[in-house]
Amino acid sequence: MATIEPAQVPLPRHVVLMGVSGNGKSTTGAWLANELGRVFIEGDDFHPPDNIAKMSSGIPLDDDDRRPWLGALATEVARLEAAG
């Protein structure tokens, strides 16, 4: 059985970390991006003000709340992809 050397394994183009608040996604994401030489995007930075207000009040977001947030994240990923 052949051994795969690290240089032979392609780096992932995108990694998405998801989970409940306070479980270390940002810390892990920043570390992973640094280790892989990739860009770290903090998802919370892309929430519109209405979402931030809801979350700050302890109101969970629904799919309608998440739609513009996910769109903004997709736009940023596409922008970075186009920039190489």
CSV table of N, CA and C in Angstrom, one decimal:
chain,number,residue,atom,x,y,z
A,1,MET,N,0.8,-1.2,0.0
A,1,MET,CA,0.0,0.0,0.0
A,1,MET,C,0.9,1.2,0.0
A,2,ALA,N,0.6,2.2,-0.9
A,2,ALA,CA,1.4,3.4,-1.0
A,2,ALA,C,1.1,4.4,0.1
A,3,THR,N,2.1,5.1,0.5
A,3,THR,CA,1.9,6.2,1.5
A,3,THR,C,1.7,7.5,0.7
A,4,ILE,N,0.8,8.3,1.2
A,4,ILE,CA,0.6,9.6,0.5
A,4,ILE,C,1.4,10.6,1.3
A,5,GLU,N,2.2,11.3,0.6
A,5,GLU,CA,3.0,12.4,1.2
A,5,GLU,C,2.1,13.6,1.3
A,6,PRO,N,2.3,14.5,2.4
A,6,PRO,CA,1.5,15.7,2.5
A,6,PRO,C,1.5,16.6,1.3
A,7,ALA,N,2.6,16.7,0.6
A,7,ALA,CA,2.7,17.5,-0.6
A,7,ALA,C,1.8,17.0,-1.7
A,8,GLN,N,1.4,15.7,-1.7
A,8,GLN,CA,0.6,15.2,-2.7
A,8,GLN,C,-0.9,15.4,-2.5
A,9,VAL,N,-1.3,15.8,-1.3
A,9,VAL,CA,-2.7,16.0,-1.0
A,9,VAL,C,-3.0,17.5,-1.3
A,10,PRO,N,-4.0,17.7,-2.2
A,10,PRO,CA,-4.4,19.1,-2.5
A,10,PRO,C,-5.0,19.8,-1.3
A,11,LEU,N,-4.7,21.1,-1.1
A,11,LEU,CA,-5.3,21.8,-0.1
A,11,LEU,C,-6.8,22.1,-0.4
A,12,PRO,N,-7.7,22.1,0.6
A,12,PRO,CA,-9.1,22.5,0.3
A,12,PRO,C,-9.2,23.9,-0.2
A,13,ARG,N,-10.1,24.2,-1.1
A,13,ARG,CA,-10.3,25.6,-1.6
A,13,ARG,C,-11.1,26.4,-0.5
A,14,HIS,N,-12.1,25.7,0.1
A,14,HIS,CA,-13.0,26.3,1.0
A,14,HIS,C,-13.3,25.4,2.2
A,15,VAL,N,-13.3,25.9,3.4
A,15,VAL,CA,-13.7,25.1,4.5
A,15,VAL,C,-14.7,25.9,5.3
A,16,VAL,N,-15.8,25.3,5.6
A,16,VAL,CA,-16.9,26.0,6.4
A,16,VAL,C,-17.0,25.3,7.7
A,17,LEU,N,-16.9,26.1,8.8
A,17,LEU,CA,-17.1,25.6,10.2
A,17,LEU,C,-18.4,26.1,10.6
A,18,MET,N,-19.3,25.2,11.1
A,18,MET,CA,-20.6,25.6,11.6
A,18,MET,C,-20.8,25.0,13.0
A,19,GLY,N,-21.6,25.6,13.8
A,19,GLY,CA,-22.0,25.1,15.1
A,19,GLY,C,-22.6,26.1,15.9
A,20,VAL,N,-23.0,25.7,17.1
A,20,VAL,CA,-23.6,26.7,18.1
A,20,VAL,C,-22.7,27.7,18.5
A,21,SER,N,-23.2,28.8,19.0
A,21,SER,CA,-22.3,29.9,19.5
A,21,SER,C,-21.5,29.4,20.7
A,22,GLY,N,-20.3,30.0,20.7
A,22,GLY,CA,-19.4,29.7,21.9
A,22,GLY,C,-18.6,28.4,21.9
A,23,ASN,N,-18.6,27.7,20.7
A,23,ASN,CA,-17.9,26.4,20.7
A,23,ASN,C,-16.5,26.5,20.1
A,24,GLY,N,-16.0,27.7,19.7
A,24,GLY,CA,-14.7,27.8,19.3
A,24,GLY,C,-14.5,27.8,17.8
A,25,LYS,N,-15.6,28.1,17.0
A,25,LYS,CA,-15.5,28.1,15.6
A,25,LYS,C,-14.5,29.2,15.1
A,26,SER,N,-14.6,30.4,15.6
A,26,SER,CA,-13.7,31.5,15.2
A,26,SER,C,-12.2,31.2,15.5
A,27,THR,N,-11.9,30.6,16.7
A,27,THR,CA,-10.6,30.3,17.1
A,27,THR,C,-10.0,29.2,16.2
A,28,THR,N,-10.8,28.2,16.0
A,28,THR,CA,-10.4,27.0,15.1
A,28,THR,C,-10.3,27.5,13.7
A,29,GLY,N,-11.2,28.3,13.2
A,29,GLY,CA,-11.1,28.8,11.8
A,29,GLY,C,-9.9,29.6,11.5
A,30,ALA,N,-9.6,30.5,12.5
A,30,ALA,CA,-8.4,31.4,12.3
A,30,ALA,C,-7.2,30.5,12.3
A,31,TRP,N,-7.1,29.6,13.2
A,31,TRP,CA,-5.9,28.7,13.3
A,31,TRP,C,-5.8,27.9,12.0
A,32,LEU,N,-6.9,27.3,11.5
A,32,LEU,CA,-6.9,26.5,10.4
A,32,LEU,C,-6.5,27.3,9.1
A,33,ALA,N,-7.0,28.5,9.0
A,33,ALA,CA,-6.7,29.3,7.8
A,33,ALA,C,-5.2,29.6,7.9
A,34,ASN,N,-4.7,29.9,9.0
A,34,ASN,CA,-3.2,30.2,9.2
A,34,ASN,C,-2.4,29.0,8.8
A,35,GLU,N,-2.8,27.8,9.3
A,35,GLU,CA,-2.0,26.6,9.0
A,35,GLU,C,-2.0,26.3,7.5
A,36,LEU,N,-3.2,26.6,6.8
A,36,LEU,CA,-3.3,26.2,5.4
A,36,LEU,C,-2.9,27.4,4.5
A,37,GLY,N,-2.6,28.5,5.1
A,37,GLY,CA,-2.2,29.7,4.2
A,37,GLY,C,-3.4,30.2,3.5
A,38,ARG,N,-4.6,30.2,4.1
A,38,ARG,CA,-5.8,30.6,3.5
A,38,ARG,C,-6.4,31.8,4.2
A,39,VAL,N,-7.4,32.4,3.6
A,39,VAL,CA,-8.1,33.6,4.2
A,39,VAL,C,-9.2,33.1,5.2
A,40,PHE,N,-9.3,33.7,6.4
A,40,PHE,CA,-10.3,33.4,7.3
A,40,PHE,C,-11.4,34.5,7.2
A,41,ILE,N,-12.6,34.0,7.1
A,41,ILE,CA,-13.8,34.9,7.0
A,41,ILE,C,-14.6,34.7,8.3
A,42,GLU,N,-14.8,35.7,9.0
A,42,GLU,CA,-15.7,35.6,10.2
A,42,GLU,C,-17.1,35.8,9.8
A,43,GLY,N,-17.9,34.7,9.9
A,43,GLY,CA,-19.3,34.8,9.4
A,43,GLY,C,-20.1,35.8,10.1
A,44,ASP,N,-19.9,36.0,11.4
A,44,ASP,CA,-20.7,37.0,12.1
A,44,ASP,C,-20.6,38.4,11.6
A,45,ASP,N,-19.5,38.7,10.9
A,45,ASP,CA,-19.2,40.0,10.3
A,45,ASP,C,-20.2,40.3,9.2
A,46,PHE,N,-20.9,39.3,8.7
A,46,PHE,CA,-21.8,39.5,7.5
A,46,PHE,C,-23.2,39.6,7.8
A,47,HIS,N,-23.6,39.5,9.1
A,47,HIS,CA,-25.0,39.6,9.5
A,47,HIS,C,-25.5,41.1,9.4
A,48,PRO,N,-26.7,41.2,8.8
A,48,PRO,CA,-27.2,42.6,8.7
A,48,PRO,C,-27.6,43.0,10.2
A,49,PRO,N,-27.8,44.4,10.3
A,49,PRO,CA,-28.1,44.9,11.7
A,49,PRO,C,-29.4,44.3,12.3
A,50,ASP,N,-30.4,44.0,11.5
A,50,ASP,CA,-31.6,43.4,12.1
A,50,ASP,C,-31.3,42.0,12.7
A,51,ASN,N,-30.4,41.2,12.1
A,51,ASN,CA,-30.1,39.9,12.7
A,51,ASN,C,-29.3,40.1,14.0
A,52,ILE,N,-28.4,41.1,14.0
A,52,ILE,CA,-27.6,41.3,15.2
A,52,ILE,C,-28.5,41.7,16.4
A,53,ALA,N,-29.5,42.6,16.0
A,53,ALA,CA,-30.5,43.0,17.1
A,53,ALA,C,-31.3,41.8,17.6
A,54,LYS,N,-31.7,41.0,16.7
A,54,LYS,CA,-32.5,39.8,17.1
A,54,LYS,C,-31.7,38.9,18.0
A,55,MET,N,-30.4,38.6,17.6
A,55,MET,CA,-29.6,37.7,18.4
A,55,MET,C,-29.2,38.3,19.7
A,56,SER,N,-29.0,39.6,19.7
A,56,SER,CA,-28.7,40.3,21.0
A,56,SER,C,-29.8,40.3,22.0
A,57,SER,N,-31.0,40.1,21.4
A,57,SER,CA,-32.2,40.1,22.3
A,57,SER,C,-32.6,38.6,22.6
A,58,GLY,N,-31.8,37.7,22.2
A,58,GLY,CA,-32.0,36.3,22.5
A,58,GLY,C,-33.1,35.6,21.6
A,59,ILE,N,-33.4,36.3,20.5
A,59,ILE,CA,-34.4,35.8,19.5
A,59,ILE,C,-33.6,35.0,18.5
A,60,PRO,N,-34.0,33.7,18.3
A,60,PRO,CA,-33.3,32.9,17.3
A,60,PRO,C,-33.6,33.4,15.9
A,61,LEU,N,-32.6,33.2,15.0
A,61,LEU,CA,-32.9,33.6,13.6
A,61,LEU,C,-33.6,32.5,12.9
A,62,ASP,N,-34.5,32.9,11.9
A,62,ASP,CA,-35.2,31.9,11.1
A,62,ASP,C,-34.6,31.9,9.7
A,63,ASP,N,-35.1,31.1,8.8
A,63,ASP,CA,-34.5,31.0,7.5
A,63,ASP,C,-34.6,32.3,6.7
A,64,ASP,N,-35.6,33.1,6.9
A,64,ASP,CA,-35.8,34.4,6.3
A,64,ASP,C,-34.7,35.3,6.7
A,65,ASP,N,-34.3,35.2,8.0
A,65,ASP,CA,-33.2,36.1,8.6
A,65,ASP,C,-31.9,35.6,8.0
A,66,ARG,N,-31.7,34.4,7.8
A,66,ARG,CA,-30.4,33.8,7.4
A,66,ARG,C,-30.1,34.1,5.9
A,67,ARG,N,-31.2,34.2,5.1
A,67,ARG,CA,-31.0,34.3,3.7
A,67,ARG,C,-30.1,35.4,3.2
A,68,PRO,N,-30.3,36.7,3.7
A,68,PRO,CA,-29.4,37.7,3.2
A,68,PRO,C,-28.0,37.5,3.8
A,69,TRP,N,-27.9,37.0,5.0
A,69,TRP,CA,-26.6,36.7,5.6
A,69,TRP,C,-25.8,35.7,4.7
A,70,LEU,N,-26.5,34.6,4.4
A,70,LEU,CA,-25.8,33.6,3.5
A,70,LEU,C,-25.5,34.1,2.2
A,71,GLY,N,-26.3,35.0,1.6
A,71,GLY,CA,-26.0,35.6,0.4
A,71,GLY,C,-24.8,36.5,0.4
A,72,ALA,N,-24.7,37.2,1.5
A,72,ALA,CA,-23.5,38.1,1.7
A,72,ALA,C,-22.2,37.2,1.8
A,73,LEU,N,-22.3,36.1,2.5
A,73,LEU,CA,-21.1,35.2,2.6
A,73,LEU,C,-20.8,34.6,1.3
A,74,ALA,N,-21.8,34.2,0.5
A,74,ALA,CA,-21.5,33.7,-0.8
A,74,ALA,C,-20.9,34.7,-1.7
A,75,THR,N,-21.3,35.9,-1.6
A,75,THR,CA,-20.7,37.0,-2.4
A,75,THR,C,-19.3,37.2,-2.1
A,76,GLU,N,-19.0,37.2,-0.8
A,76,GLU,CA,-17.6,37.4,-0.3
A,76,GLU,C,-16.7,36.2,-0.8
A,77,VAL,N,-17.2,35.0,-0.7
A,77,VAL,CA,-16.4,33.8,-1.1
A,77,VAL,C,-16.2,33.9,-2.6
A,78,ALA,N,-17.2,34.3,-3.4
A,78,ALA,CA,-17.0,34.5,-4.9
A,78,ALA,C,-16.0,35.6,-5.2
A,79,ARG,N,-16.0,36.6,-4.4
A,79,ARG,CA,-15.1,37.7,-4.6
A,79,ARG,C,-13.7,37.3,-4.4
A,80,LEU,N,-13.5,36.6,-3.3
A,80,LEU,CA,-12.1,36.0,-3.0
A,80,LEU,C,-11.7,35.0,-4.0
A,81,GLU,N,-12.6,34.2,-4.5
A,81,GLU,CA,-12.3,33.2,-5.5
A,81,GLU,C,-11.9,33.8,-6.8
A,82,ALA,N,-12.6,34.9,-7.2
A,82,ALA,CA,-12.2,35.6,-8.4
A,82,ALA,C,-10.9,36.3,-8.3
A,83,ALA,N,-10.5,36.7,-7.1
A,83,ALA,CA,-9.2,37.4,-6.8
A,83,ALA,C,-8.1,36.4,-6.8
A,84,GLY,N,-8.4,35.1,-6.7
A,84,GLY,CA,-7.4,34.1,-6.7
A,84,GLY,C,-7.0,33.7,-5.3
